[in-house]
Each structure stands twice: as C-alpha cells, then as structure tokens.
Coordinates of N, CA and C in Angstrom, one line a residue:
X145 N 9.6 -52.2 -19.6 CA 9.5 -53.6 -19.4 C 10.4 -54.1 -18.3
X146 N 10.1 -55.2 -17.7 CA 11.0 -55.8 -16.7 C 12.4 -56.2 -17.4
X147 N 13.4 -56.2 -16.7 CA 14.7 -56.5 -17.2 C 15.3 -57.8 -16.7
X148 N 14.5 -58.5 -15.9 CA 14.9 -59.8 -15.3 C 13.8 -60.8 -15.5
X149 N 14.2 -62.0 -16.1 CA 13.2 -63.0 -16.4 C 13.9 -64.4 -15.9
X150 N 13.2 -65.5 -16.3 CA 13.7 -66.8 -15.9 C 13.6 -67.7 -17.2
X151 N 14.6 -68.5 -17.3 CA 14.6 -69.5 -18.4 C 13.6 -70.6 -18.1
X152 N 12.5 -70.7 -18.9 CA 11.4 -71.6 -18.7 C 11.7 -73.0 -19.3
X153 N 12.4 -73.0 -20.4 CA 12.6 -74.2 -21.1 C 13.8 -74.1 -22.1
X154 N 14.5 -75.2 -22.3 CA 15.6 -75.3 -23.3 C 15.4 -76.4 -24.2
X155 N 15.8 -76.3 -25.4 CA 15.6 -77.4 -26.4 C 16.8 -77.6 -27.3
X156 N 16.9 -78.8 -27.8 CA 18.0 -79.2 -28.7 C 17.6 -80.3 -29.6
X157 N 18.2 -80.4 -30.7 CA 17.9 -81.5 -31.7 C 19.1 -81.9 -32.5
X158 N 18.8 -82.9 -33.4 CA 19.8 -83.4 -34.3 C 19.2 -83.4 -35.7
X159 N 19.9 -83.3 -36.8 CA 19.4 -83.3 -38.1 C 18.6 -84.6 -38.4
X160 N 17.4 -84.5 -39.0 CA 16.6 -85.6 -39.4 C 15.8 -85.2 -40.7
X161 N 15.4 -86.1 -41.5 CA 14.7 -85.8 -42.7 C 13.4 -85.0 -42.4
X162 N 13.1 -84.0 -43.2 CA 11.9 -83.2 -43.1 C 11.3 -82.9 -44.5
X163 N 10.0 -82.8 -44.6 CA 9.4 -82.4 -45.8 C 9.4 -83.5 -46.9
X164 N 8.8 -83.1 -48.1 CA 8.6 -84.1 -49.1 C 9.9 -84.6 -49.7
X165 N 11.0 -83.8 -49.6 CA 12.3 -84.3 -50.2 C 13.2 -84.9 -49.1
X166 N 12.7 -84.9 -47.9 CA 13.5 -85.5 -46.8 C 14.8 -84.8 -46.6
X167 N 14.8 -83.4 -46.8 CA 16.0 -82.7 -46.5 C 16.3 -82.6 -45.0
X168 N 17.6 -82.7 -44.6 CA 17.9 -82.7 -43.2 C 17.6 -81.4 -42.6
X169 N 17.0 -81.5 -41.4 CA 16.7 -80.3 -40.6 C 16.7 -80.6 -39.1
X170 N 17.0 -79.6 -38.3 CA 17.0 -79.8 -36.9 C 15.9 -79.0 -36.2
X171 N 14.9 -78.7 -37.0 CA 13.8 -77.9 -36.4 C 13.0 -78.6 -35.4
X172 N 13.0 -79.9 -35.4 CA 12.3 -80.8 -34.4 C 13.3 -80.9 -33.2
X173 N 13.0 -80.4 -32.1 CA 13.8 -80.4 -30.9 C 13.1 -81.0 -29.7
X174 N 13.9 -81.4 -28.7 CA 13.3 -82.0 -27.5 C 13.7 -81.2 -26.3
X175 N 12.9 -81.2 -25.2 CA 13.3 -80.4 -24.0 C 14.6 -81.0 -23.4
X176 N 15.5 -80.2 -22.9 CA 16.6 -80.6 -22.2 C 16.8 -79.7 -20.9
X177 N 17.6 -80.1 -20.0 CA 17.8 -79.3 -18.8 C 18.9 -78.3 -18.8
X178 N 19.9 -78.5 -19.7 CA 21.0 -77.6 -19.8 C 21.5 -77.5 -21.2
X179 N 22.1 -76.4 -21.5 CA 22.7 -76.1 -22.8 C 24.2 -75.7 -22.6
X180 N 25.1 -76.4 -23.1 CA 26.5 -76.0 -23.0 C 26.9 -75.1 -24.2
X181 N 27.1 -73.9 -23.9 CA 27.2 -72.9 -25.0 C 28.7 -72.5 -25.2
X182 N 29.1 -72.7 -26.5 CA 30.4 -72.4 -27.0 C 30.3 -71.1 -27.8
X183 N 31.4 -70.7 -28.3 CA 31.4 -69.4 -29.1 C 30.8 -69.6 -30.4
X184 N 30.7 -70.8 -31.0 CA 30.1 -71.0 -32.3 C 29.1 -72.1 -32.3
X185 N 28.6 -72.5 -31.2 CA 27.5 -73.5 -31.2 C 27.4 -74.1 -29.8
X186 N 26.6 -75.2 -29.6 CA 26.4 -75.8 -28.4 C 26.7 -77.3 -28.5
X187 N 27.0 -77.9 -27.4 CA 27.3 -79.4 -27.4 C 26.1 -80.2 -27.7
X188 N 24.9 -79.7 -27.3 CA 23.7 -80.5 -27.4 C 22.9 -80.3 -28.7
X189 N 23.0 -79.2 -29.3 CA 22.2 -78.9 -30.5 C 23.0 -78.9 -31.7
X190 N 22.6 -79.6 -32.8 CA 23.4 -79.8 -34.0 C 22.6 -79.2 -35.2
X191 N 23.1 -78.2 -35.9 CA 22.3 -77.7 -37.0 C 22.7 -78.4 -38.3
X192 N 21.7 -78.5 -39.1 CA 21.8 -79.2 -40.4 C 22.4 -78.3 -41.5
X193 N 22.0 -77.0 -41.5 CA 22.4 -76.1 -42.5 C 23.0 -74.9 -41.8
X194 N 24.4 -74.9 -41.8 CA 25.1 -73.9 -41.0 C 25.1 -72.5 -41.7
X195 N 24.7 -72.5 -43.0 CA 24.6 -71.2 -43.7 C 23.4 -70.4 -43.2
X196 N 22.3 -71.1 -42.9 CA 21.0 -70.4 -42.5 C 20.8 -70.5 -41.0
X197 N 21.4 -71.5 -40.3 CA 21.2 -71.6 -38.9 C 22.6 -72.1 -38.3
X198 N 22.9 -71.6 -37.1 CA 24.1 -71.9 -36.5 C 25.3 -71.0 -36.9
X199 N 26.5 -71.3 -36.4 CA 27.6 -70.5 -36.7 C 27.7 -69.4 -35.6
X200 N 28.8 -68.6 -35.6 CA 29.0 -67.6 -34.5 C 28.0 -66.5 -34.4
X201 N 27.2 -66.2 -35.5 CA 26.2 -65.2 -35.4 C 24.8 -65.7 -35.1
X202 N 24.7 -67.0 -35.1 CA 23.4 -67.7 -34.9 C 23.5 -68.9 -34.0
X203 N 24.2 -68.7 -32.9 CA 24.4 -69.8 -32.0 C 23.2 -70.4 -31.4
X204 N 22.3 -69.5 -30.9 CA 21.1 -69.8 -30.2 C 19.9 -69.1 -30.8
X205 N 18.7 -69.7 -30.9 CA 17.5 -69.1 -31.3 C 16.5 -69.1 -30.2
X206 N 15.9 -67.9 -30.0 CA 14.9 -67.8 -28.9 C 13.6 -67.4 -29.6
X207 N 12.5 -68.0 -29.2 CA 11.1 -67.7 -29.7 C 10.2 -67.4 -28.5
X208 N 9.4 -66.3 -28.7 CA 8.5 -65.9 -27.6 C 7.3 -66.8 -27.4
X209 N 7.1 -67.3 -26.2 CA 5.9 -68.2 -26.0 C 4.6 -67.6 -26.4
X210 N 4.5 -66.3 -26.3 CA 3.2 -65.6 -26.6 C 2.9 -65.7 -28.1
X211 N 4.0 -65.9 -28.9 CA 3.7 -66.0 -30.3 C 3.0 -67.3 -30.7
X212 N 3.1 -68.3 -29.9 CA 2.3 -69.6 -30.1 C 0.8 -69.3 -30.0
X213 N 0.4 -68.4 -29.2 CA -1.0 -68.0 -29.0 C -1.5 -67.4 -30.3
X214 N -0.7 -66.6 -31.0 CA -1.1 -66.0 -32.3 C -1.2 -67.1 -33.3
X215 N -0.2 -68.0 -33.3 CA -0.3 -69.1 -34.3 C -1.5 -70.0 -34.1
X216 N -1.8 -70.3 -32.9 CA -2.9 -71.2 -32.6 C -4.3 -70.5 -32.9
X217 N -4.3 -69.2 -32.8 CA -5.5 -68.5 -33.1 C -5.8 -68.5 -34.6
X218 N -4.8 -68.4 -35.4 CA -5.0 -68.3 -36.8 C -4.9 -69.7 -37.5
X219 N -4.3 -70.6 -36.8 CA -4.2 -72.0 -37.4 C -4.6 -73.0 -36.3
X220 N -5.9 -73.1 -36.0 CA -6.3 -73.9 -34.8 C -6.0 -75.4 -34.9
X221 N -5.7 -75.9 -36.1 CA -5.4 -77.3 -36.3 C -3.9 -77.6 -36.1
X222 N -3.1 -76.5 -35.9 CA -1.6 -76.7 -35.8 C -1.2 -77.3 -34.5
X223 N -0.2 -78.1 -34.5 CA 0.3 -78.7 -33.2 C 1.3 -77.8 -32.6
X224 N 0.9 -76.7 -32.1 CA 1.9 -75.7 -31.6 C 2.1 -75.9 -30.1
X225 N 3.4 -75.9 -29.7 CA 3.8 -76.0 -28.3 C 5.2 -75.5 -28.2
X226 N 5.6 -75.1 -27.0 CA 6.9 -74.6 -26.8 C 8.0 -75.5 -27.4
X227 N 8.9 -74.9 -28.1 CA 10.0 -75.7 -28.7 C 9.7 -76.2 -30.1
X228 N 8.4 -76.2 -30.6 CA 8.1 -76.8 -31.8 C 8.5 -76.0 -33.1
X229 N 8.8 -74.8 -32.9 CA 9.2 -74.0 -34.1 C 10.8 -74.0 -34.3
X230 N 11.4 -74.8 -33.4 CA 12.9 -75.0 -33.5 C 13.7 -74.1 -32.6
X231 N 13.1 -73.4 -31.7 CA 13.9 -72.6 -30.8 C 14.7 -73.4 -29.8
X232 N 15.8 -72.8 -29.3 CA 16.6 -73.3 -28.2 C 16.2 -72.9 -26.8
X233 N 15.6 -71.6 -26.8 CA 15.4 -71.0 -25.5 C 13.9 -70.5 -25.5
X234 N 13.2 -70.7 -24.3 CA 11.9 -70.1 -24.1 C 11.9 -69.4 -22.8
X235 N 11.5 -68.1 -22.9 CA 11.4 -67.3 -21.7 C 10.1 -66.5 -21.7
X236 N 9.3 -66.7 -20.8 CA 8.0 -65.9 -20.7 C 8.4 -64.4 -20.4
X237 N 7.7 -63.5 -21.1 CA 7.9 -62.1 -20.9 C 8.8 -61.4 -21.9
X238 N 9.7 -62.2 -22.6 CA 10.5 -61.6 -23.7 C 9.8 -61.9 -25.0
X239 N 9.7 -60.9 -25.9 CA 9.1 -61.1 -27.2 C 9.7 -60.2 -28.2
X240 N 9.3 -60.3 -29.5 CA 9.9 -59.6 -30.6 C 9.8 -58.1 -30.5
X241 N 8.8 -57.6 -29.7 CA 8.6 -56.2 -29.6 C 9.5 -55.6 -28.5
X242 N 9.9 -56.4 -27.5 CA 10.6 -55.9 -26.4 C 12.1 -56.2 -26.4
X243 N 12.5 -57.0 -27.3 CA 13.9 -57.4 -27.5 C 14.5 -56.6 -28.7
X244 N 15.6 -56.0 -28.5 CA 16.2 -55.1 -29.5 C 17.5 -55.7 -30.1
X245 N 17.8 -55.4 -31.3 CA 19.1 -55.8 -31.9 C 20.2 -55.2 -31.2
X246 N 21.2 -56.0 -30.8 CA 22.4 -55.5 -30.0 C 22.2 -55.7 -28.5
X247 N 21.0 -56.0 -28.0 CA 20.8 -56.2 -26.6 C 21.8 -57.3 -26.1
X248 N 22.4 -57.0 -24.9 CA 23.2 -58.0 -24.3 C 22.5 -58.5 -23.0
X249 N 22.3 -59.9 -23.0 CA 21.5 -60.5 -22.0 C 22.4 -61.6 -21.3
X250 N 22.2 -61.6 -20.0 CA 22.9 -62.7 -19.2 C 22.0 -63.8 -18.9
X251 N 22.3 -65.0 -19.3 CA 21.5 -66.2 -19.0 C 22.4 -67.0 -18.0
X252 N 22.1 -66.9 -16.7 CA 22.9 -67.6 -15.7 C 24.4 -67.1 -15.8
X253 N 25.3 -67.9 -16.2 CA 26.7 -67.5 -16.3 C 27.1 -67.1 -17.7
X254 N 26.1 -67.3 -18.7 CA 26.4 -67.1 -20.1 C 25.9 -65.7 -20.5
X255 N 26.7 -65.0 -21.3 CA 26.3 -63.7 -21.8 C 26.1 -63.8 -23.3
X256 N 24.9 -63.3 -23.8 CA 24.6 -63.4 -25.2 C 24.2 -62.0 -25.7
X257 N 24.4 -61.8 -27.0 CA 24.0 -60.6 -27.7 C 23.1 -60.9 -28.8
X258 N 22.0 -60.2 -28.9 CA 21.0 -60.3 -30.0 C 21.6 -59.9 -31.3
X259 N 21.8 -60.8 -32.2 CA 22.5 -60.5 -33.5 C 21.5 -60.2 -34.6
X260 N 20.4 -60.9 -34.7 CA 19.5 -60.7 -35.9 C 18.2 -61.4 -35.7
X261 N 17.1 -61.0 -36.4 CA 15.9 -61.9 -36.4 C 16.2 -63.2 -37.1
X262 N 15.3 -64.2 -36.8 CA 15.4 -65.4 -37.6 C 14.6 -65.2 -38.9
X263 N 15.3 -65.4 -40.0 CA 14.6 -65.2 -41.3 C 13.7 -66.5 -41.5
X264 N 12.4 -66.4 -41.6 CA 11.6 -67.6 -41.7 C 11.8 -68.3 -43.0
X265 N 11.9 -69.6 -43.0 CA 12.1 -70.4 -44.2 C 11.0 -71.5 -44.3
X266 N 11.0 -72.2 -45.4 CA 10.0 -73.2 -45.7 C 9.9 -74.3 -44.7
X267 N 11.0 -74.6 -43.9 CA 11.0 -75.6 -43.0 C 9.9 -75.4 -41.9
X268 N 9.6 -74.2 -41.6 CA 8.5 -73.9 -40.6 C 7.2 -74.4 -41.2
X269 N 6.9 -74.2 -42.4 CA 5.7 -74.7 -43.1 C 5.7 -76.2 -43.1
X270 N 6.8 -76.8 -43.5 CA 6.9 -78.2 -43.6 C 6.8 -78.9 -42.2
X271 N 7.3 -78.2 -41.2 CA 7.3 -78.8 -39.8 C 5.8 -79.0 -39.4
X272 N 5.0 -78.0 -39.6 CA 3.6 -78.1 -39.2 C 2.6 -78.5 -40.3
X273 N 3.1 -78.7 -41.5 CA 2.3 -79.0 -42.6 C 1.2 -78.0 -42.9
X274 N 1.6 -76.7 -42.8 CA 0.7 -75.6 -43.0 C 1.3 -74.7 -44.1
X275 N 0.6 -74.6 -45.2 CA 1.1 -73.9 -46.4 C 1.3 -72.4 -46.0
X276 N 2.5 -71.8 -46.3 CA 2.8 -70.4 -46.2 C 2.8 -70.0 -44.7
X277 N 3.0 -70.9 -43.8 CA 3.1 -70.5 -42.4 C 4.4 -69.7 -42.2
X278 N 5.5 -69.9 -42.9 CA 6.7 -69.1 -42.8 C 6.4 -67.7 -43.3
X279 N 5.6 -67.5 -44.3 CA 5.2 -66.2 -44.7 C 4.4 -65.4 -43.6
X280 N 3.5 -66.2 -43.0 CA 2.7 -65.6 -41.9 C 3.6 -65.0 -40.8
X281 N 4.5 -65.9 -40.3 CA 5.3 -65.4 -39.2 C 6.2 -64.2 -39.6
X282 N 6.7 -64.2 -40.8 CA 7.5 -63.1 -41.3 C 6.7 -61.8 -41.4
X283 N 5.5 -61.9 -41.9 CA 4.6 -60.7 -42.0 C 4.2 -60.2 -40.7
X284 N 4.0 -61.1 -39.7 CA 3.6 -60.7 -38.4 C 4.8 -60.2 -37.5
X285 N 6.0 -60.5 -38.0 CA 7.2 -60.1 -37.2 C 7.3 -60.9 -36.0
X286 N 7.0 -62.2 -36.0 CA 7.1 -63.1 -34.8 C 8.0 -64.3 -35.1
X287 N 9.2 -64.0 -35.6 CA 10.1 -65.0 -36.0 C 11.1 -65.4 -34.9
X288 N 11.2 -64.6 -33.8 CA 12.2 -64.9 -32.8 C 13.5 -64.3 -33.3
X289 N 14.6 -64.5 -32.5 CA 15.9 -63.9 -32.8 C 17.0 -64.8 -32.5
X290 N 18.2 -64.5 -33.1 CA 19.4 -65.2 -32.9 C 20.3 -64.5 -31.9
X291 N 21.2 -65.3 -31.3 CA 22.2 -64.7 -30.4 C 23.6 -65.1 -30.9
X292 N 24.6 -64.1 -30.7 CA 26.0 -64.4 -30.7 C 26.4 -64.6 -29.2
X293 N 27.5 -65.3 -29.0 CA 28.0 -65.5 -27.6 C 29.1 -64.6 -27.2
X294 N 29.0 -63.9 -26.1 CA 30.0 -63.0 -25.6 C 30.8 -63.7 -24.5
X295 N 30.1 -64.6 -23.7 CA 30.7 -65.3 -22.6 C 30.1 -66.7 -22.6
X296 N 31.0 -67.7 -22.8 CA 30.5 -69.1 -22.8 C 30.2 -69.7 -21.5
X297 N 29.6 -70.8 -21.5 CA 29.2 -71.5 -20.2 C 28.0 -72.4 -20.4
X298 N 27.3 -72.7 -19.3 CA 26.2 -73.6 -19.3 C 24.9 -72.8 -18.9
X299 N 23.9 -72.9 -19.7 CA 22.6 -72.4 -19.3 C 21.7 -73.5 -18.7
X300 N 21.0 -73.2 -17.6 CA 20.2 -74.2 -17.0 C 18.7 -73.7 -17.0
X301 N 17.8 -74.6 -17.1 CA 16.4 -74.3 -16.9 C 16.3 -73.7 -15.5
X302 N 15.6 -72.6 -15.4 CA 15.5 -71.9 -14.1 C 16.5 -70.8 -13.8
X303 N 17.5 -70.7 -14.7 CA 18.5 -69.6 -14.6 C 17.8 -68.2 -14.7
X304 N 18.3 -67.2 -14.1 CA 17.8 -65.9 -14.3 C 18.3 -65.3 -15.6
X305 N 17.5 -64.4 -16.2 CA 17.9 -63.8 -17.4 C 17.8 -62.3 -17.2
X306 N 18.9 -61.6 -17.4 CA 19.0 -60.2 -17.1 C 19.5 -59.4 -18.3
X307 N 18.8 -58.2 -18.5 CA 19.3 -57.3 -19.6 C 20.5 -56.5 -19.0
X308 N 21.7 -56.7 -19.6 CA 22.9 -56.0 -19.2 C 23.1 -54.7 -19.9
X309 N 22.7 -54.6 -21.2 CA 23.0 -53.4 -22.0 C 22.1 -53.3 -23.2
X310 N 21.6 -52.2 -23.5 CA 20.8 -51.9 -24.7 C 21.5 -50.8 -25.5
X311 N 21.7 -51.1 -26.8 CA 22.4 -50.2 -27.6 C 21.5 -48.9 -27.9
X312 N 22.2 -47.8 -28.1 CA 21.5 -46.6 -28.5 C 21.1 -46.7 -29.9
X313 N 20.0 -46.1 -30.3 CA 19.6 -46.1 -31.7 C 19.5 -47.5 -32.3
X314 N 18.8 -48.4 -31.6 CA 18.6 -49.7 -32.1 C 17.1 -49.9 -32.6
X315 N 16.7 -51.1 -32.9 CA 15.4 -51.4 -33.4 C 15.0 -52.7 -32.8
X316 N 13.7 -52.8 -32.5 CA 13.3 -54.1 -31.9 C 13.1 -55.2 -33.1
X317 N 13.2 -56.4 -32.7 CA 13.2 -57.5 -33.7 C 11.9 -57.5 -34.6
X318 N 10.8 -57.2 -34.0 CA 9.5 -57.2 -34.7 C 9.5 -56.2 -35.8
X319 N 10.0 -54.9 -35.5 CA 10.0 -53.9 -36.5 C 10.9 -54.2 -37.7
X320 N 12.1 -54.7 -37.3 CA 13.1 -55.0 -38.4 C 12.6 -56.1 -39.3
X321 N 12.0 -57.2 -38.7 CA 11.5 -58.3 -39.4 C 10.4 -57.9 -40.3
X322 N 9.4 -57.2 -39.8 CA 8.3 -56.7 -40.6 C 8.7 -55.8 -41.7
X323 N 9.6 -54.9 -41.5 CA 10.0 -54.0 -42.5 C 10.7 -54.7 -43.7
X324 N 11.5 -55.7 -43.4 CA 12.2 -56.3 -44.5 C 11.3 -57.4 -45.2
X325 N 10.3 -57.9 -44.5 CA 9.4 -58.9 -45.1 C 8.3 -58.3 -45.9
X326 N 7.7 -57.2 -45.3 CA 6.6 -56.6 -46.0 C 7.0 -55.8 -47.2
X327 N 8.2 -55.1 -47.0 CA 8.8 -54.3 -48.1 C 7.9 -53.2 -48.6
X328 N 7.2 -52.5 -47.6 CA 6.3 -51.5 -48.0 C 6.7 -50.1 -47.5
X329 N 7.5 -50.0 -46.5 CA 7.8 -48.8 -45.8 C 9.3 -48.4 -46.2
X330 N 9.4 -47.7 -47.3 CA 10.8 -47.3 -47.8 C 11.5 -46.4 -46.8
X331 N 10.8 -45.5 -46.3 CA 11.4 -44.5 -45.4 C 11.9 -45.2 -44.1
X332 N 11.1 -46.1 -43.6 CA 11.6 -46.8 -42.4 C 12.8 -47.7 -42.7
X333 N 12.7 -48.3 -43.9 CA 13.9 -49.2 -44.3 C 15.2 -48.4 -44.4
X334 N 15.1 -47.2 -45.0 CA 16.2 -46.3 -45.1 C 16.8 -45.9 -43.7
X335 N 15.8 -45.6 -42.8 CA 16.2 -45.2 -41.5 C 16.9 -46.4 -40.8
X336 N 16.4 -47.6 -40.9 CA 17.0 -48.7 -40.3 C 18.3 -49.1 -40.9
X337 N 18.5 -48.9 -42.2 CA 19.7 -49.2 -42.8 C 20.9 -48.4 -42.3
X338 N 20.6 -47.2 -41.7 CA 21.6 -46.4 -41.2 C 22.1 -46.7 -39.8
X339 N 21.4 -47.7 -39.2 CA 21.7 -48.0 -37.8 C 23.0 -48.8 -37.7
X340 N 23.9 -48.3 -36.9 CA 25.2 -49.0 -36.8 C 25.1 -50.4 -36.2
X341 N 24.1 -50.7 -35.4 CA 23.9 -51.9 -34.7 C 23.6 -53.1 -35.7
X342 N 23.2 -52.8 -36.9 CA 22.8 -53.9 -37.8 C 24.0 -54.5 -38.4
X343 N 23.9 -55.9 -38.7 CA 25.0 -56.5 -39.4 C 24.8 -56.3 -40.9
X344 N 25.8 -56.7 -41.7 CA 25.8 -56.4 -43.1 C 24.6 -57.1 -43.8
X345 N 24.2 -58.3 -43.4 CA 23.1 -59.0 -44.0 C 21.8 -58.2 -43.9
X346 N 21.5 -57.7 -42.7 CA 20.2 -57.0 -42.5 C 20.3 -55.6 -43.0
X347 N 21.5 -55.0 -43.0 CA 21.6 -53.6 -43.6 C 21.3 -53.7 -45.1
X348 N 21.8 -54.7 -45.7 CA 21.6 -54.9 -47.2 C 20.1 -55.1 -47.4
X349 N 19.4 -55.9 -46.6 CA 18.0 -56.1 -46.8 C 17.2 -54.8 -46.7
X350 N 17.6 -54.0 -45.7 CA 16.9 -52.7 -45.5 C 17.2 -51.8 -46.7
X351 N 18.4 -51.8 -47.2 CA 18.8 -51.0 -48.3 C 18.0 -51.4 -49.6
X352 N 17.8 -52.6 -49.8 CA 17.0 -53.1 -50.9 C 15.6 -52.7 -50.9
X353 N 15.0 -52.7 -49.7 CA 13.6 -52.2 -49.5 C 13.5 -50.7 -49.8
X354 N 14.5 -50.0 -49.3 CA 14.5 -48.5 -49.4 C 14.7 -48.1 -50.8
X355 N 15.3 -48.9 -51.7 CA 15.6 -48.5 -53.0 C 14.6 -49.1 -54.0
X356 N 13.5 -49.8 -53.5 CA 12.5 -50.4 -54.4 C 11.8 -49.3 -55.2

C-alpha cells in the first residue's frame, strides 16, 4: 500500500446530551481546520467519558472514509458522512485492513502511534438511531482506531501523512477487532494474544476468546 497520504478533514466536539437518557457524549463533531495535539488530548476536542474515549492511549480517533460506503449500503436511511461517527481524523486511503497496531505515523509535525481499535459502543447506534449499528461495525471490523501521541504539535487539514515505522509481528485493526467481537476463532485469538505489540486490554480480550 502507499505510505504517504493527506489529511482530508479534521473534527472536534464538546459533550452534549445523546440518546433517550440524555447521557453526555462528544460523538457529534464539527469540521475544523487544525487540531492542537497534546500528550493526553487536544485543545479543540473534549471527551465526555475519559474511561472509554480520550486519555493518553486514546487521544485521537481515525475512521476510514471507505467504511461509510459500507454503512450506507446496508443502512440506506442513515445520515452517514465524514465525521459523523465521532472521528477526529479522516484520510482517504487508510483503512482498518491496511493500518496495523503499533504503526507510527507522522501527521505534519505530529507523530502518532496506533494503540488500539475503537471498541464500538451504543452511542454509535444512538447517534444514527439505528438499532445494533454498533454491533454491525464491530462484526465487520470497521470501527477505526485510536492513537497515542509520540510528538505533540498541530495537525492541519492538507498535511501529509507518512508511515514512519511498522512493528514486526503485528496485526491489522480489522483482524483484531473482528476476532475479539465475533469470538469464533480461538486459534487466531491465542496467536494474537501472544503479540508483544498489544496492550493489556486487548491481550485480555484475545485471551478470553481463546479460552472460551
């Protein structure tokens, strides 16, 4: 695959009520021109639930634009557009099958490392008012991924995106997400659990699948 791309769009939001209970969520975001990236968050984007989103291991979320085509095909009444699933970054050409856990990418002056897939939650279904949409994206392995920050700075729309390093014996985001969500391939789960590149949360998920 190519190793250089371009930042097509950036998004940020603030907590606001979502769903029947009005729980605070920042899944609804608006386009912005720049993101000021710190080691544990950004100046522009504020997360409502720091346990599930945000923090040093989940500073930024990227979602592949091509995944919206899959969503629109299966849910034609959904109001799908870039940024609507809560991502901060949109880059044409990068997707869950070509991005690997541990990848180090340079976005302009900022260096980011892929830390984990985004675990789909009910906020996705509530955002689009489509029952079990979160389950669908998990089963399809099209959840996008989180980054930790290696070098802080400002990302601009139009910045170049370059792959700096890929870890040996890693796994792409799609395979890891599908394996832990479908829970059907014990052998693969055991293999993935042994990868040094996984964090403790996802290693535990793989171990649980392997021991079922």
